[in-house]
Protein backbone atom coordinates (compact mmCIF):
# COMPACT_ATOMS: atom_id res chain seq x y z
CA UNK A 1 0.00 0.00 0.00
CA UNK A 2 1.27 3.45 -0.91
CA UNK A 3 0.83 6.00 1.91
CA UNK A 4 -1.01 8.90 0.26
CA UNK A 5 -1.61 12.28 1.91
CA UNK A 6 -4.33 14.64 0.70
CA UNK A 7 -3.64 18.16 2.00
CA UNK A 8 -6.31 20.83 1.58
CA UNK A 9 -8.11 23.08 4.05
CA UNK A 10 -11.48 22.26 2.49
CA UNK A 11 -13.36 19.05 3.29
CA UNK A 12 -15.16 19.52 -0.01
CA UNK A 13 -11.88 19.66 -1.96
CA UNK A 14 -10.49 16.59 -0.21
CA UNK A 15 -13.69 14.67 -0.90
CA UNK A 16 -13.63 15.60 -4.60
CA UNK A 17 -9.97 14.67 -4.91
CA UNK A 18 -10.33 11.31 -3.18
CA UNK A 19 -13.26 10.49 -5.47
CA UNK A 20 -11.04 11.25 -8.47
CA UNK A 21 -8.38 8.70 -7.48
CA UNK A 22 -8.00 5.54 -9.61
CA UNK A 23 -10.32 2.93 -8.13
CA UNK A 24 -7.70 0.16 -8.04
CA UNK A 25 -4.76 2.23 -6.85
CA UNK A 26 -3.49 0.52 -3.66
CA UNK A 27 -3.18 3.46 -1.29
CA UNK A 28 -3.73 4.16 2.39
CA UNK A 29 -5.09 7.70 2.68
CA UNK A 30 -4.28 10.31 5.31
CA UNK A 31 -5.60 13.87 5.36
CA UNK A 32 -4.30 17.25 6.47
CA UNK A 33 -6.03 20.64 6.58
CA UNK A 34 -2.86 22.70 6.19
CA UNK A 35 0.86 22.39 5.54
CA UNK A 36 1.80 22.19 9.18
CA UNK A 37 -0.36 19.11 9.70
CA UNK A 38 1.01 17.64 6.47
CA UNK A 39 4.64 18.06 7.53
CA UNK A 40 3.93 16.33 10.84
CA UNK A 41 2.52 13.30 9.00
CA UNK A 42 5.39 13.25 6.50
CA UNK A 43 7.98 13.35 9.31
CA UNK A 44 6.20 10.33 10.80
CA UNK A 45 6.55 8.43 7.53
CA UNK A 46 2.82 8.51 6.73
CA UNK A 47 3.11 10.00 3.24
CA UNK A 48 5.13 8.85 0.26
CA UNK A 49 2.92 10.79 -2.14
CA UNK A 50 1.06 14.04 -1.41
CA UNK A 51 -1.69 15.87 -3.28
CA UNK A 52 -1.21 19.45 -2.11
CA UNK A 53 -3.32 22.60 -2.28
CA UNK A 54 -1.61 26.02 -2.46
CA UNK A 55 -4.05 28.39 -0.72
CA UNK A 56 -4.37 27.28 2.92
CA UNK A 57 -4.17 28.82 6.40
CA UNK A 58 -1.32 28.29 8.89
CA UNK A 59 1.14 27.00 6.27
CA UNK A 60 0.28 27.31 2.59
CA UNK A 61 1.40 25.07 -0.24
CA UNK A 62 4.44 27.14 -1.20
CA UNK A 63 5.67 27.18 2.40
CA UNK A 64 5.07 23.44 2.68
CA UNK A 65 7.11 22.71 -0.45
CA UNK A 66 9.90 24.98 0.82
CA UNK A 67 9.91 23.18 4.18
CA UNK A 68 10.15 19.79 2.47
CA UNK A 69 13.23 20.99 0.61
CA UNK A 70 14.79 22.62 3.66
CA UNK A 71 14.36 19.50 5.81
CA UNK A 72 15.26 17.05 3.05
CA UNK A 73 11.99 15.16 3.54
CA UNK A 74 11.18 12.51 0.96
CA UNK A 75 7.70 12.93 -0.49
CA UNK A 76 6.50 13.06 -4.09
CA UNK A 77 4.18 16.05 -4.44
CA UNK A 78 1.50 16.82 -7.00
CA UNK A 79 -0.06 20.24 -6.55
CA UNK A 80 -3.83 20.41 -7.08
CA UNK A 81 -4.91 24.04 -6.87
CA UNK A 82 -7.52 26.56 -7.90
CA UNK A 83 -4.77 29.15 -8.36
CA UNK A 84 -3.96 28.55 -12.02
CA UNK A 85 -1.77 31.56 -12.69
CA UNK A 86 1.24 30.69 -14.86
CA UNK A 87 3.49 32.08 -12.13
CA UNK A 88 1.80 29.86 -9.52
CA UNK A 89 2.57 26.80 -11.64
CA UNK A 90 6.16 27.93 -12.19
CA UNK A 91 6.76 28.57 -8.47
CA UNK A 92 5.26 25.25 -7.40
CA UNK A 93 7.41 23.28 -9.84
CA UNK A 94 10.51 25.28 -8.89
CA UNK A 95 9.91 24.34 -5.25
CA UNK A 96 9.92 20.65 -6.10
CA UNK A 97 6.36 19.72 -7.09
CA UNK A 98 6.38 17.00 -9.75
CA UNK A 99 3.19 18.14 -11.47
CA UNK A 100 0.40 20.73 -11.26
CA UNK A 101 -3.30 19.98 -11.73
CA UNK A 102 -6.13 22.50 -11.66
CA UNK A 103 -9.13 22.06 -9.39
CA UNK A 104 -11.38 20.22 -9.47
CA UNK A 105 -9.07 17.43 -10.61
CA UNK A 106 -10.25 15.48 -13.63
CA UNK A 107 -10.03 11.72 -12.87
CA UNK A 108 -8.52 10.89 -16.28
CA UNK A 109 -5.93 13.65 -16.01
CA UNK A 110 -5.03 12.61 -12.47
CA UNK A 111 -4.64 8.98 -13.59
CA UNK A 112 -2.47 10.03 -16.54
CA UNK A 113 -0.27 12.19 -14.30
CA UNK A 114 0.21 9.42 -11.75
CA UNK A 115 1.12 6.98 -14.53
CA UNK A 116 3.60 9.42 -16.11
CA UNK A 117 5.31 9.85 -12.75
CA UNK A 118 5.65 6.11 -12.33
CA UNK A 119 3.25 5.96 -9.40
CA UNK A 120 0.96 3.56 -11.27
CA UNK A 121 2.23 0.43 -12.99
CA UNK A 122 1.32 -0.13 -16.66
CA UNK A 123 -0.61 -3.26 -15.73
CA UNK A 124 -3.11 -1.32 -13.68
CA UNK A 125 -6.37 -0.68 -15.53
CA UNK A 126 -7.36 2.75 -16.75
CA UNK A 127 -10.01 4.46 -14.67
CA UNK A 128 -13.61 3.64 -15.33
CA UNK A 129 -16.15 6.45 -15.76
CA UNK A 130 -16.83 8.82 -12.87
CA UNK A 131 -19.27 6.36 -11.29
CA UNK A 132 -16.38 4.10 -10.28
CA UNK A 133 -15.94 4.02 -6.53
CA UNK A 134 -12.82 5.61 -5.06
CA UNK A 135 -10.73 4.00 -2.33
CA UNK A 136 -12.77 3.46 0.79
CA UNK A 137 -12.66 6.26 3.34
CA UNK A 138 -14.79 7.28 6.29
CA UNK A 139 -17.51 9.65 5.12
CA UNK A 140 -16.33 13.26 4.96
CA UNK A 141 -18.80 15.73 6.40
CA UNK A 142 -19.06 18.78 4.14
CA UNK A 143 -21.06 21.80 5.27
CA UNK A 144 -22.83 24.16 2.89
CA UNK A 145 -20.46 26.96 3.87
CA UNK A 146 -17.35 24.82 3.27
CA UNK A 147 -18.67 23.68 -0.10
CA UNK A 148 -19.55 27.20 -1.28
CA UNK A 149 -16.16 28.43 -0.08
CA UNK A 150 -14.41 25.78 -2.19
CA UNK A 151 -16.57 26.55 -5.23
CA UNK A 152 -15.72 30.24 -4.75
CA UNK A 153 -12.04 29.38 -4.31
CA UNK A 154 -11.90 27.68 -7.71
CA UNK A 155 -13.78 30.57 -9.35
CA UNK A 156 -11.52 33.10 -7.61
CA UNK A 157 -8.44 31.35 -8.96
CA UNK A 158 -9.65 31.57 -12.54
CA UNK A 159 -10.41 35.26 -12.12
CA UNK A 160 -6.98 35.81 -10.57
CA UNK A 161 -5.30 34.15 -13.55
CA UNK A 162 -7.08 36.48 -15.97
CA UNK A 163 -6.17 39.50 -13.86
CA UNK A 164 -2.54 38.39 -13.67
CA UNK A 165 -2.33 38.18 -17.46
CA UNK A 166 -4.03 41.55 -17.92
CA UNK A 167 -1.75 43.38 -15.47
CA UNK A 168 1.45 41.37 -15.85
CA UNK A 169 1.71 40.78 -12.09
CA UNK A 170 1.33 37.92 -9.63
CA UNK A 171 -2.01 38.04 -7.84
CA UNK A 172 -1.99 36.93 -4.22
CA UNK A 173 -5.17 35.00 -3.52
CA UNK A 174 -6.89 34.75 -0.14
CA UNK A 175 -9.11 32.11 1.39
CA UNK A 176 -12.67 33.23 0.53
CA UNK A 177 -14.95 33.99 3.45
CA UNK A 178 -18.59 32.88 3.38
CA UNK A 179 -21.11 34.38 5.80
CA UNK A 180 -24.82 35.05 6.09
CA UNK A 181 -25.47 38.62 7.24
CA UNK A 182 -28.42 40.70 8.22
CA UNK A 183 -28.16 43.96 6.28
CA UNK A 184 -27.07 45.86 9.41
CA UNK A 185 -24.38 43.27 10.20
CA UNK A 186 -22.97 43.46 6.68
CA UNK A 187 -22.78 47.24 6.88
CA UNK A 188 -21.08 47.15 10.26
CA UNK A 189 -18.57 44.55 9.10
CA UNK A 190 -17.63 46.63 6.07
CA UNK A 191 -17.41 49.86 8.03
CA UNK A 192 -15.23 48.38 10.76
CA UNK A 193 -12.85 46.88 8.22
CA UNK A 194 -12.52 50.01 6.10
CA UNK A 195 -13.06 52.87 8.57
CA UNK A 196 -11.75 56.28 7.47
CA UNK A 197 -10.85 55.40 3.87
CA UNK A 198 -12.45 56.57 0.65
CA UNK A 199 -13.52 54.20 -2.08
CA UNK A 200 -14.68 53.84 -5.62
CA UNK A 201 -17.13 51.01 -6.11
CA UNK A 202 -18.56 48.99 -8.99
CA UNK A 203 -21.70 46.88 -8.78
CA UNK A 204 -23.10 44.34 -11.20
CA UNK A 205 -26.32 42.40 -10.82
CA UNK A 206 -26.75 38.77 -11.82
CA UNK A 207 -29.64 36.30 -11.99
CA UNK A 208 -30.17 32.73 -13.08
CA UNK A 209 -32.27 29.69 -12.14
CA UNK A 210 -33.81 31.12 -8.96
CA UNK A 211 -30.46 32.55 -7.84
CA UNK A 212 -29.92 36.29 -7.86
CA UNK A 213 -27.65 38.85 -6.33
CA UNK A 214 -25.10 41.56 -6.84
CA UNK A 215 -21.37 41.67 -7.09
CA UNK A 216 -19.74 44.63 -5.36
CA UNK A 217 -16.12 45.53 -6.10
CA UNK A 218 -14.42 48.07 -3.82
CA UNK A 219 -11.25 49.93 -4.78
CA UNK A 220 -9.28 51.96 -2.24
CA UNK A 221 -8.89 55.49 -3.59
CA UNK A 222 -5.44 55.76 -2.02
CA UNK A 223 -4.29 53.01 -4.42
CA UNK A 224 -5.89 54.21 -7.66
CA UNK A 225 -2.84 56.19 -8.76
CA UNK A 226 -0.61 53.13 -8.43
CA UNK A 227 -3.15 51.05 -10.34
CA UNK A 228 -3.38 53.65 -13.12
CA UNK A 229 0.40 53.80 -13.45
CA UNK A 230 0.55 50.02 -13.66
CA UNK A 231 -1.80 50.19 -16.65
CA UNK A 232 -0.15 53.24 -18.24
CA UNK A 233 -3.08 55.55 -17.51
CA UNK A 234 -2.86 59.19 -16.40
CA UNK A 235 -3.52 58.80 -12.66
CA UNK A 236 -5.48 62.06 -12.28
CA UNK A 237 -7.89 61.52 -15.17
CA UNK A 238 -11.20 60.63 -13.51
CA UNK A 239 -12.80 59.49 -16.76
CA UNK A 240 -9.96 57.10 -17.53
CA UNK A 241 -9.92 55.93 -13.91
CA UNK A 242 -13.63 55.10 -14.14
CA UNK A 243 -13.07 53.15 -17.37
CA UNK A 244 -10.14 51.33 -15.74
CA UNK A 245 -12.30 50.29 -12.78
CA UNK A 246 -15.10 49.09 -15.04
CA UNK A 247 -12.64 47.03 -17.11
CA UNK A 248 -11.14 45.41 -14.00
CA UNK A 249 -14.62 44.73 -12.62
CA UNK A 250 -15.61 43.00 -15.86
CA UNK A 251 -12.61 40.68 -15.57
CA UNK A 252 -12.99 39.81 -11.90
CA UNK A 253 -16.77 39.67 -11.58
CA UNK A 254 -17.33 37.97 -14.93
CA UNK A 255 -14.72 35.28 -14.31
CA UNK A 256 -15.90 34.60 -10.75
CA UNK A 257 -19.54 34.25 -11.73
CA UNK A 258 -18.61 32.12 -14.75
CA UNK A 259 -16.52 29.82 -12.54
CA UNK A 260 -19.31 29.39 -10.01
CA UNK A 261 -21.91 28.81 -12.73
CA UNK A 262 -19.77 26.17 -14.46
CA UNK A 263 -19.20 24.18 -11.27
CA UNK A 264 -22.85 24.29 -10.21
CA UNK A 265 -24.21 23.75 -13.73
CA UNK A 266 -25.93 27.14 -13.79
CA UNK A 267 -26.22 29.95 -16.27
CA UNK A 268 -26.15 33.53 -15.01
CA UNK A 269 -27.41 36.56 -16.88
CA UNK A 270 -25.31 39.56 -15.89
CA UNK A 271 -26.21 43.22 -15.94
CA UNK A 272 -23.74 45.86 -17.05
CA UNK A 273 -21.18 46.93 -14.44
CA UNK A 274 -22.15 50.27 -12.95
CA UNK A 275 -20.09 52.84 -11.12
CA UNK A 276 -21.74 52.90 -7.72
CA UNK A 277 -19.71 55.86 -6.48
CA UNK A 278 -16.33 57.52 -6.74
CA UNK A 279 -14.19 59.02 -4.00
CA UNK A 280 -16.80 58.46 -1.29
CA UNK A 281 -16.54 57.02 2.17
CA UNK A 282 -17.98 53.53 2.47
CA UNK A 283 -20.70 54.75 4.81
CA UNK A 284 -22.01 57.04 2.07
CA UNK A 285 -21.99 54.23 -0.48
CA UNK A 286 -23.89 51.96 1.90
CA UNK A 287 -26.43 54.61 2.85
CA UNK A 288 -27.13 55.62 -0.76
CA UNK A 289 -27.51 52.01 -1.87
CA UNK A 290 -29.00 50.41 1.24
CA UNK A 291 -32.20 49.52 -0.57
CA UNK A 292 -30.23 47.09 -2.73
CA UNK A 293 -29.38 44.78 0.18
CA UNK A 294 -31.37 42.84 2.74
CA UNK A 295 -30.34 39.69 4.52
CA UNK A 296 -27.65 38.28 2.30
CA UNK A 297 -25.27 35.40 1.75
CA UNK A 298 -21.91 37.08 1.25
CA UNK A 299 -18.77 35.65 -0.34
CA UNK A 300 -15.82 37.96 0.43
CA UNK A 301 -12.60 37.86 -1.61
CA UNK A 302 -9.65 40.25 -1.23
CA UNK A 303 -7.17 40.33 -4.08
CA UNK A 304 -3.64 41.76 -3.65
CA UNK A 305 -0.97 42.46 -6.25
CA UNK A 306 2.49 41.23 -5.31
CA UNK A 307 5.09 43.99 -5.28
CA UNK A 308 2.45 46.72 -5.26
CA UNK A 309 0.51 48.33 -2.42
CA UNK A 310 -2.72 47.51 -4.23
CA UNK A 311 -5.62 45.37 -3.15
CA UNK A 312 -9.33 45.38 -3.80
CA UNK A 313 -12.29 43.62 -2.28
CA UNK A 314 -14.92 41.63 -4.14
CA UNK A 315 -18.20 40.72 -2.47
CA UNK A 316 -20.70 38.39 -4.08
CA UNK A 317 -24.00 39.12 -2.37
CA UNK A 318 -26.71 36.50 -2.91
CA UNK A 319 -30.31 37.25 -1.96
CA UNK A 320 -31.85 35.37 0.93
CA UNK A 321 -34.23 33.66 -1.52
CA UNK A 322 -31.23 32.24 -3.41
CA UNK A 323 -29.92 30.19 -0.51
CA UNK A 324 -32.36 27.29 -0.97
CA UNK A 325 -31.46 26.86 -4.65
CA UNK A 326 -27.73 27.19 -3.96
CA UNK A 327 -28.03 24.57 -1.24
CA UNK A 328 -29.71 22.17 -3.63
CA UNK A 329 -27.12 22.73 -6.34
CA UNK A 330 -24.22 22.26 -3.94
CA UNK A 331 -25.88 19.18 -2.45
CA UNK A 332 -26.01 17.62 -5.91
CA UNK A 333 -22.35 18.48 -6.46
CA UNK A 334 -21.38 16.69 -3.22
CA UNK A 335 -23.30 13.49 -4.01
Coordinates of C-alpha atoms in Angstrom, one line a residue:
X1 CA 0.0 0.0 0.0
X2 CA 1.3 3.4 -0.9
X3 CA 0.8 6.0 1.9
X4 CA -1.0 8.9 0.3
X5 CA -1.6 12.3 1.9
X6 CA -4.3 14.6 0.7
X7 CA -3.6 18.2 2.0
X8 CA -6.3 20.8 1.6
X9 CA -8.1 23.1 4.1
X10 CA -11.5 22.3 2.5
X11 CA -13.4 19.0 3.3
X12 CA -15.2 19.5 0.0
X13 CA -11.9 19.7 -2.0
X14 CA -10.5 16.6 -0.2
X15 CA -13.7 14.7 -0.9
X16 CA -13.6 15.6 -4.6
X17 CA -10.0 14.7 -4.9
X18 CA -10.3 11.3 -3.2
X19 CA -13.3 10.5 -5.5
X20 CA -11.0 11.3 -8.5
X21 CA -8.4 8.7 -7.5
X22 CA -8.0 5.5 -9.6
X23 CA -10.3 2.9 -8.1
X24 CA -7.7 0.2 -8.0
X25 CA -4.8 2.2 -6.9
X26 CA -3.5 0.5 -3.7
X27 CA -3.2 3.5 -1.3
X28 CA -3.7 4.2 2.4
X29 CA -5.1 7.7 2.7
X30 CA -4.3 10.3 5.3
X31 CA -5.6 13.9 5.4
X32 CA -4.3 17.2 6.5
X33 CA -6.0 20.6 6.6
X34 CA -2.9 22.7 6.2
X35 CA 0.9 22.4 5.5
X36 CA 1.8 22.2 9.2
X37 CA -0.4 19.1 9.7
X38 CA 1.0 17.6 6.5
X39 CA 4.6 18.1 7.5
X40 CA 3.9 16.3 10.8
X41 CA 2.5 13.3 9.0
X42 CA 5.4 13.3 6.5
X43 CA 8.0 13.4 9.3
X44 CA 6.2 10.3 10.8
X45 CA 6.5 8.4 7.5
X46 CA 2.8 8.5 6.7
X47 CA 3.1 10.0 3.2
X48 CA 5.1 8.9 0.3
X49 CA 2.9 10.8 -2.1
X50 CA 1.1 14.0 -1.4
X51 CA -1.7 15.9 -3.3
X52 CA -1.2 19.5 -2.1
X53 CA -3.3 22.6 -2.3
X54 CA -1.6 26.0 -2.5
X55 CA -4.1 28.4 -0.7
X56 CA -4.4 27.3 2.9
X57 CA -4.2 28.8 6.4
X58 CA -1.3 28.3 8.9
X59 CA 1.1 27.0 6.3
X60 CA 0.3 27.3 2.6
X61 CA 1.4 25.1 -0.2
X62 CA 4.4 27.1 -1.2
X63 CA 5.7 27.2 2.4
X64 CA 5.1 23.4 2.7
X65 CA 7.1 22.7 -0.4
X66 CA 9.9 25.0 0.8
X67 CA 9.9 23.2 4.2
X68 CA 10.1 19.8 2.5
X69 CA 13.2 21.0 0.6
X70 CA 14.8 22.6 3.7
X71 CA 14.4 19.5 5.8
X72 CA 15.3 17.0 3.0
X73 CA 12.0 15.2 3.5
X74 CA 11.2 12.5 1.0
X75 CA 7.7 12.9 -0.5
X76 CA 6.5 13.1 -4.1
X77 CA 4.2 16.1 -4.4
X78 CA 1.5 16.8 -7.0
X79 CA -0.1 20.2 -6.6
X80 CA -3.8 20.4 -7.1
X81 CA -4.9 24.0 -6.9
X82 CA -7.5 26.6 -7.9
X83 CA -4.8 29.2 -8.4
X84 CA -4.0 28.5 -12.0
X85 CA -1.8 31.6 -12.7
X86 CA 1.2 30.7 -14.9
X87 CA 3.5 32.1 -12.1
X88 CA 1.8 29.9 -9.5
X89 CA 2.6 26.8 -11.6
X90 CA 6.2 27.9 -12.2
X91 CA 6.8 28.6 -8.5
X92 CA 5.3 25.3 -7.4
X93 CA 7.4 23.3 -9.8
X94 CA 10.5 25.3 -8.9
X95 CA 9.9 24.3 -5.3
X96 CA 9.9 20.6 -6.1
X97 CA 6.4 19.7 -7.1
X98 CA 6.4 17.0 -9.8
X99 CA 3.2 18.1 -11.5
X100 CA 0.4 20.7 -11.3
X101 CA -3.3 20.0 -11.7
X102 CA -6.1 22.5 -11.7
X103 CA -9.1 22.1 -9.4
X104 CA -11.4 20.2 -9.5
X105 CA -9.1 17.4 -10.6
X106 CA -10.3 15.5 -13.6
X107 CA -10.0 11.7 -12.9
X108 CA -8.5 10.9 -16.3
X109 CA -5.9 13.7 -16.0
X110 CA -5.0 12.6 -12.5
X111 CA -4.6 9.0 -13.6
X112 CA -2.5 10.0 -16.5
X113 CA -0.3 12.2 -14.3
X114 CA 0.2 9.4 -11.7
X115 CA 1.1 7.0 -14.5
X116 CA 3.6 9.4 -16.1
X117 CA 5.3 9.9 -12.7
X118 CA 5.7 6.1 -12.3
X119 CA 3.2 6.0 -9.4
X120 CA 1.0 3.6 -11.3
X121 CA 2.2 0.4 -13.0
X122 CA 1.3 -0.1 -16.7
X123 CA -0.6 -3.3 -15.7
X124 CA -3.1 -1.3 -13.7
X125 CA -6.4 -0.7 -15.5
X126 CA -7.4 2.8 -16.8
X127 CA -10.0 4.5 -14.7
X128 CA -13.6 3.6 -15.3
X129 CA -16.2 6.5 -15.8
X130 CA -16.8 8.8 -12.9
X131 CA -19.3 6.4 -11.3
X132 CA -16.4 4.1 -10.3
X133 CA -15.9 4.0 -6.5
X134 CA -12.8 5.6 -5.1
X135 CA -10.7 4.0 -2.3
X136 CA -12.8 3.5 0.8
X137 CA -12.7 6.3 3.3
X138 CA -14.8 7.3 6.3
X139 CA -17.5 9.7 5.1
X140 CA -16.3 13.3 5.0
X141 CA -18.8 15.7 6.4
X142 CA -19.1 18.8 4.1
X143 CA -21.1 21.8 5.3
X144 CA -22.8 24.2 2.9
X145 CA -20.5 27.0 3.9
X146 CA -17.4 24.8 3.3
X147 CA -18.7 23.7 -0.1
X148 CA -19.5 27.2 -1.3
X149 CA -16.2 28.4 -0.1
X150 CA -14.4 25.8 -2.2
X151 CA -16.6 26.6 -5.2
X152 CA -15.7 30.2 -4.7
X153 CA -12.0 29.4 -4.3
X154 CA -11.9 27.7 -7.7
X155 CA -13.8 30.6 -9.3
X156 CA -11.5 33.1 -7.6
X157 CA -8.4 31.3 -9.0
X158 CA -9.7 31.6 -12.5
X159 CA -10.4 35.3 -12.1
X160 CA -7.0 35.8 -10.6
X161 CA -5.3 34.1 -13.6
X162 CA -7.1 36.5 -16.0
X163 CA -6.2 39.5 -13.9
X164 CA -2.5 38.4 -13.7
X165 CA -2.3 38.2 -17.5
X166 CA -4.0 41.5 -17.9
X167 CA -1.8 43.4 -15.5
X168 CA 1.5 41.4 -15.8
X169 CA 1.7 40.8 -12.1
X170 CA 1.3 37.9 -9.6
X171 CA -2.0 38.0 -7.8
X172 CA -2.0 36.9 -4.2
X173 CA -5.2 35.0 -3.5
X174 CA -6.9 34.7 -0.1
X175 CA -9.1 32.1 1.4
X176 CA -12.7 33.2 0.5
X177 CA -15.0 34.0 3.5
X178 CA -18.6 32.9 3.4
X179 CA -21.1 34.4 5.8
X180 CA -24.8 35.1 6.1
X181 CA -25.5 38.6 7.2
X182 CA -28.4 40.7 8.2
X183 CA -28.2 44.0 6.3
X184 CA -27.1 45.9 9.4
X185 CA -24.4 43.3 10.2
X186 CA -23.0 43.5 6.7
X187 CA -22.8 47.2 6.9
X188 CA -21.1 47.2 10.3
X189 CA -18.6 44.6 9.1
X190 CA -17.6 46.6 6.1
X191 CA -17.4 49.9 8.0
X192 CA -15.2 48.4 10.8
X193 CA -12.8 46.9 8.2
X194 CA -12.5 50.0 6.1
X195 CA -13.1 52.9 8.6
X196 CA -11.7 56.3 7.5
X197 CA -10.9 55.4 3.9
X198 CA -12.5 56.6 0.7
X199 CA -13.5 54.2 -2.1
X200 CA -14.7 53.8 -5.6
X201 CA -17.1 51.0 -6.1
X202 CA -18.6 49.0 -9.0
X203 CA -21.7 46.9 -8.8
X204 CA -23.1 44.3 -11.2
X205 CA -26.3 42.4 -10.8
X206 CA -26.8 38.8 -11.8
X207 CA -29.6 36.3 -12.0
X208 CA -30.2 32.7 -13.1
X209 CA -32.3 29.7 -12.1
X210 CA -33.8 31.1 -9.0
X211 CA -30.5 32.5 -7.8
X212 CA -29.9 36.3 -7.9
X213 CA -27.7 38.8 -6.3
X214 CA -25.1 41.6 -6.8
X215 CA -21.4 41.7 -7.1
X216 CA -19.7 44.6 -5.4
X217 CA -16.1 45.5 -6.1
X218 CA -14.4 48.1 -3.8
X219 CA -11.2 49.9 -4.8
X220 CA -9.3 52.0 -2.2
X221 CA -8.9 55.5 -3.6
X222 CA -5.4 55.8 -2.0
X223 CA -4.3 53.0 -4.4
X224 CA -5.9 54.2 -7.7
X225 CA -2.8 56.2 -8.8
X226 CA -0.6 53.1 -8.4
X227 CA -3.1 51.0 -10.3
X228 CA -3.4 53.6 -13.1
X229 CA 0.4 53.8 -13.5
X230 CA 0.6 50.0 -13.7
X231 CA -1.8 50.2 -16.7
X232 CA -0.2 53.2 -18.2
X233 CA -3.1 55.6 -17.5
X234 CA -2.9 59.2 -16.4
X235 CA -3.5 58.8 -12.7
X236 CA -5.5 62.1 -12.3
X237 CA -7.9 61.5 -15.2
X238 CA -11.2 60.6 -13.5
X239 CA -12.8 59.5 -16.8
X240 CA -10.0 57.1 -17.5
X241 CA -9.9 55.9 -13.9
X242 CA -13.6 55.1 -14.1
X243 CA -13.1 53.1 -17.4
X244 CA -10.1 51.3 -15.7
X245 CA -12.3 50.3 -12.8
X246 CA -15.1 49.1 -15.0
X247 CA -12.6 47.0 -17.1
X248 CA -11.1 45.4 -14.0
X249 CA -14.6 44.7 -12.6
X250 CA -15.6 43.0 -15.9
X251 CA -12.6 40.7 -15.6
X252 CA -13.0 39.8 -11.9
X253 CA -16.8 39.7 -11.6
X254 CA -17.3 38.0 -14.9
X255 CA -14.7 35.3 -14.3
X256 CA -15.9 34.6 -10.7
X257 CA -19.5 34.2 -11.7
X258 CA -18.6 32.1 -14.7
X259 CA -16.5 29.8 -12.5
X260 CA -19.3 29.4 -10.0
X261 CA -21.9 28.8 -12.7
X262 CA -19.8 26.2 -14.5
X263 CA -19.2 24.2 -11.3
X264 CA -22.8 24.3 -10.2
X265 CA -24.2 23.7 -13.7
X266 CA -25.9 27.1 -13.8
X267 CA -26.2 29.9 -16.3
X268 CA -26.2 33.5 -15.0
X269 CA -27.4 36.6 -16.9
X270 CA -25.3 39.6 -15.9
X271 CA -26.2 43.2 -15.9
X272 CA -23.7 45.9 -17.1
X273 CA -21.2 46.9 -14.4
X274 CA -22.1 50.3 -13.0
X275 CA -20.1 52.8 -11.1
X276 CA -21.7 52.9 -7.7
X277 CA -19.7 55.9 -6.5
X278 CA -16.3 57.5 -6.7
X279 CA -14.2 59.0 -4.0
X280 CA -16.8 58.5 -1.3
X281 CA -16.5 57.0 2.2
X282 CA -18.0 53.5 2.5
X283 CA -20.7 54.8 4.8
X284 CA -22.0 57.0 2.1
X285 CA -22.0 54.2 -0.5
X286 CA -23.9 52.0 1.9
X287 CA -26.4 54.6 2.8
X288 CA -27.1 55.6 -0.8
X289 CA -27.5 52.0 -1.9
X290 CA -29.0 50.4 1.2
X291 CA -32.2 49.5 -0.6
X292 CA -30.2 47.1 -2.7
X293 CA -29.4 44.8 0.2
X294 CA -31.4 42.8 2.7
X295 CA -30.3 39.7 4.5
X296 CA -27.7 38.3 2.3
X297 CA -25.3 35.4 1.7
X298 CA -21.9 37.1 1.2
X299 CA -18.8 35.7 -0.3
X300 CA -15.8 38.0 0.4
X301 CA -12.6 37.9 -1.6
X302 CA -9.7 40.3 -1.2
X303 CA -7.2 40.3 -4.1
X304 CA -3.6 41.8 -3.7
X305 CA -1.0 42.5 -6.3
X306 CA 2.5 41.2 -5.3
X307 CA 5.1 44.0 -5.3
X308 CA 2.5 46.7 -5.3
X309 CA 0.5 48.3 -2.4
X310 CA -2.7 47.5 -4.2
X311 CA -5.6 45.4 -3.1
X312 CA -9.3 45.4 -3.8
X313 CA -12.3 43.6 -2.3
X314 CA -14.9 41.6 -4.1
X315 CA -18.2 40.7 -2.5
X316 CA -20.7 38.4 -4.1
X317 CA -24.0 39.1 -2.4
X318 CA -26.7 36.5 -2.9
X319 CA -30.3 37.2 -2.0
X320 CA -31.9 35.4 0.9
X321 CA -34.2 33.7 -1.5
X322 CA -31.2 32.2 -3.4
X323 CA -29.9 30.2 -0.5
X324 CA -32.4 27.3 -1.0
X325 CA -31.5 26.9 -4.6
X326 CA -27.7 27.2 -4.0
X327 CA -28.0 24.6 -1.2
X328 CA -29.7 22.2 -3.6
X329 CA -27.1 22.7 -6.3
X330 CA -24.2 22.3 -3.9
X331 CA -25.9 19.2 -2.5
X332 CA -26.0 17.6 -5.9
X333 CA -22.3 18.5 -6.5
X334 CA -21.4 16.7 -3.2
X335 CA -23.3 13.5 -4.0

